[in-house]
XYZ file of C-alpha atoms in Angstrom:
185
model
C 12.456 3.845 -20.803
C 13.813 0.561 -19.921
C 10.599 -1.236 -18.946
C 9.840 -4.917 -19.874
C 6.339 -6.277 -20.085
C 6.363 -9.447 -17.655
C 2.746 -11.685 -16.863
C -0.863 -10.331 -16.938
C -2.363 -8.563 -14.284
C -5.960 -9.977 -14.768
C -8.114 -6.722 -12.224
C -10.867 -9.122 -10.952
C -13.834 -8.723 -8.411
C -16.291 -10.533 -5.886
C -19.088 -9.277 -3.875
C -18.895 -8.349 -0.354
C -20.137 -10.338 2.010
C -20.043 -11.182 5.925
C -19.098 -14.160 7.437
C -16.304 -15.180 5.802
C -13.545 -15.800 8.238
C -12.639 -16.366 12.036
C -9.168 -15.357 11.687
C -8.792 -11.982 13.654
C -8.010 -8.997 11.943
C -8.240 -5.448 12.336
C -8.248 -1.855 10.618
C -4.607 0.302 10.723
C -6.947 3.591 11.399
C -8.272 1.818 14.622
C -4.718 1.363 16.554
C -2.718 4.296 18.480
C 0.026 6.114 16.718
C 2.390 4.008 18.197
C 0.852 1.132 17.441
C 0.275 2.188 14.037
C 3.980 2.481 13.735
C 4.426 -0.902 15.323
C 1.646 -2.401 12.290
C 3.808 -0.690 9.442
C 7.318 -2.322 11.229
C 5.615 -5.690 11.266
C 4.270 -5.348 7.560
C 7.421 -4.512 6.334
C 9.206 -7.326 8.004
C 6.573 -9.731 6.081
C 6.937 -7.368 2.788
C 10.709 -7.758 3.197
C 10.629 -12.104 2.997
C 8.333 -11.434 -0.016
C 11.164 -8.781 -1.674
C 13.917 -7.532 0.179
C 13.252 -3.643 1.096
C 9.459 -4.106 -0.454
C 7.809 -1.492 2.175
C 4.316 0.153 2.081
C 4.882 1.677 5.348
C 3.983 5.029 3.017
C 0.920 3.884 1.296
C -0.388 2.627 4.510
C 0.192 5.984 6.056
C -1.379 7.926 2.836
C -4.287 6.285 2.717
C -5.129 6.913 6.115
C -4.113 10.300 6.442
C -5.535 11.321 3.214
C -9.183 9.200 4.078
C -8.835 7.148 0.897
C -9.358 4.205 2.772
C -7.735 1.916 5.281
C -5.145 -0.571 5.941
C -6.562 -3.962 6.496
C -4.565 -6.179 9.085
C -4.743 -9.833 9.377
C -3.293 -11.034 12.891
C -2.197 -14.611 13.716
C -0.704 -15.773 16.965
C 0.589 -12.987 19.591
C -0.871 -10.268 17.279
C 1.612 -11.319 15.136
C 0.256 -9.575 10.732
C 0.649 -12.620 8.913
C -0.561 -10.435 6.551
C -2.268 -7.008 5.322
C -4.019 -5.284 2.102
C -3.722 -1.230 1.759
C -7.356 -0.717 0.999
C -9.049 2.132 -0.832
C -12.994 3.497 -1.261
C -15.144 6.284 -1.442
C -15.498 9.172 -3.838
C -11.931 11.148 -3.398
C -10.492 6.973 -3.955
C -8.932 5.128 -6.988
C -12.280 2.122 -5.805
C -14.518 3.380 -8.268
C -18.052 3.821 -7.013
C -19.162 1.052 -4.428
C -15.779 -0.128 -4.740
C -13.632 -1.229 -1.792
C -9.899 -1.523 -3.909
C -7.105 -3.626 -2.874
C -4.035 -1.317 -3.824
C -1.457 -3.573 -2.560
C -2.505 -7.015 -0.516
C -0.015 -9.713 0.885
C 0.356 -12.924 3.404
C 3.345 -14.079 5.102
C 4.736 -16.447 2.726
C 5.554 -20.729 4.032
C 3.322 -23.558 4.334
C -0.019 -22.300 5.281
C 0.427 -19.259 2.919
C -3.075 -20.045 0.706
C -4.753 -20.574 4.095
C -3.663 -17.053 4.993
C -4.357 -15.472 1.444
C -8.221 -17.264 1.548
C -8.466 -15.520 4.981
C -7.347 -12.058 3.394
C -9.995 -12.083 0.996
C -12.897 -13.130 3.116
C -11.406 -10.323 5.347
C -11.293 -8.038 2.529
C -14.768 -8.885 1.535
C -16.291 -8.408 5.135
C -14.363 -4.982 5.196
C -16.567 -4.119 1.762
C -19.735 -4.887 3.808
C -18.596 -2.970 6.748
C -18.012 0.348 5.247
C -20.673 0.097 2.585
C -19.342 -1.384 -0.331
C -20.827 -3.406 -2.737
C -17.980 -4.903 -4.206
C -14.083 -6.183 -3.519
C -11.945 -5.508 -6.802
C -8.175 -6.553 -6.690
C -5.301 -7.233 -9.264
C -3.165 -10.431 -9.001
C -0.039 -11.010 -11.454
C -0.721 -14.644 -12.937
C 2.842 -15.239 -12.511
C 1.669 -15.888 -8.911
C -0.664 -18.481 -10.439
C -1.692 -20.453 -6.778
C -2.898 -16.800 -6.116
C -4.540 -16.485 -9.601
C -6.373 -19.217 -9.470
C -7.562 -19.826 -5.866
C -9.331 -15.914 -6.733
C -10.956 -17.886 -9.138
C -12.077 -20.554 -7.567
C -13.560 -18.629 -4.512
C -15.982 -16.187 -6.937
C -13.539 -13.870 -8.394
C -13.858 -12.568 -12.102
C -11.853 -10.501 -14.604
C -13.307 -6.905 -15.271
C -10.230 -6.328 -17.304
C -6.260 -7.536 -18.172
C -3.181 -5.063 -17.349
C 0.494 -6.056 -17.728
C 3.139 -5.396 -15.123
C 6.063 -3.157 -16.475
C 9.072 -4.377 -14.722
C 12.704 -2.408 -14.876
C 14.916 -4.066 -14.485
C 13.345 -7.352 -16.047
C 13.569 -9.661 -13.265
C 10.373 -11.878 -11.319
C 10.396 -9.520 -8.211
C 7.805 -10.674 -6.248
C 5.834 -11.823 -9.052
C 6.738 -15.505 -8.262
C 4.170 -18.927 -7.919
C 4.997 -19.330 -4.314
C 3.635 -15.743 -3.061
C -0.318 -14.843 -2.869
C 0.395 -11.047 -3.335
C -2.388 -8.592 -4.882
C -1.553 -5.294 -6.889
C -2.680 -3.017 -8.496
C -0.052 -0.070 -9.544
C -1.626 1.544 -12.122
């Protein structure tokens, strides 16, 4: 079909746990309509420096309208998402029981880009707690190895190794400089 294997995809998880970051964030379900809108407008403007036209203005909206989850935002500044992970859990979910899943995770890339990825998962883990999850489980391509192994250093561990299929066979946004998680099995 055309498909080329590229790097692992190690699927890794922590426990959840509270008080793991001060850097605001909040859930996509929470906001107004509009604002919704306005959430998926600014996500795809930081999904588009990662891979031009990359856009999970549609998962966002599926998860919520379907109750597989949420959308996780992570503000900085004047509300401004420096970044966001598409989150799933409960029974009718890909999670997996006591599972909160991070589908598809990502921080505005630059300079204080692992500062902003560290604050995602603590984020992500606090989320777990909130809605009654035991665990966070995530996939990260180790061709984004900063990503790979700060995971590791902060708890994280392998449950199992996927490989990303890639057509055509090009990086993507599977490169060292971006802390992006997925999972698109």
């Amino acid at each position: 079909f055309g498909f080329s294997p590229r790097f692992l995809t190690p699927i890794m998880a922590i426990g959840a746990r509270r008080g793991l970051t001060a850097v605001p964030s909040l859930r996509y379900g929470d906001l107004p309509e509009a604002e919704r809108r306005e959430s998926e407008r600014r996500a795809r403007e930081l999904t588009d420096q990662l891979y031009p036209g990359l856009d999970l203005s549609a998962e966002m909206r599926t998860v919520f309208d379907r109750r597989l989850g949420d959308t996780l935002l992570l503000l900085e500044g004047d509300s401004q998402v420096a970044g966001f992970a598409v989150c799933h859990w409960g029974p009718t979910s890909e999670a997996g029981h006591g599972n909160l899943f991070v589908k598809f995770g990502a921080v505005a890339p630059g300079a204080r880009a692992e500062e902003r990825f560290s604050a995602l998962l603590g984020a992500c883990r606090e989320l777990a707690t909130a809605v009654g999850m035991a665990n966070v489980v995530a996939g990260v391509n180790t061709a984004r190895d900063a990503a790979y192994q700060h995971m590791i250093r902060v708890g994280f561990r392998t449950q199992f190794q996927g490989v990303t299929m890639h057509r055509p066979n090009e990086a993507g946004y599977s490169r060292p400089d971006l802390f992006v998680l997925d999972d698109w099995r």
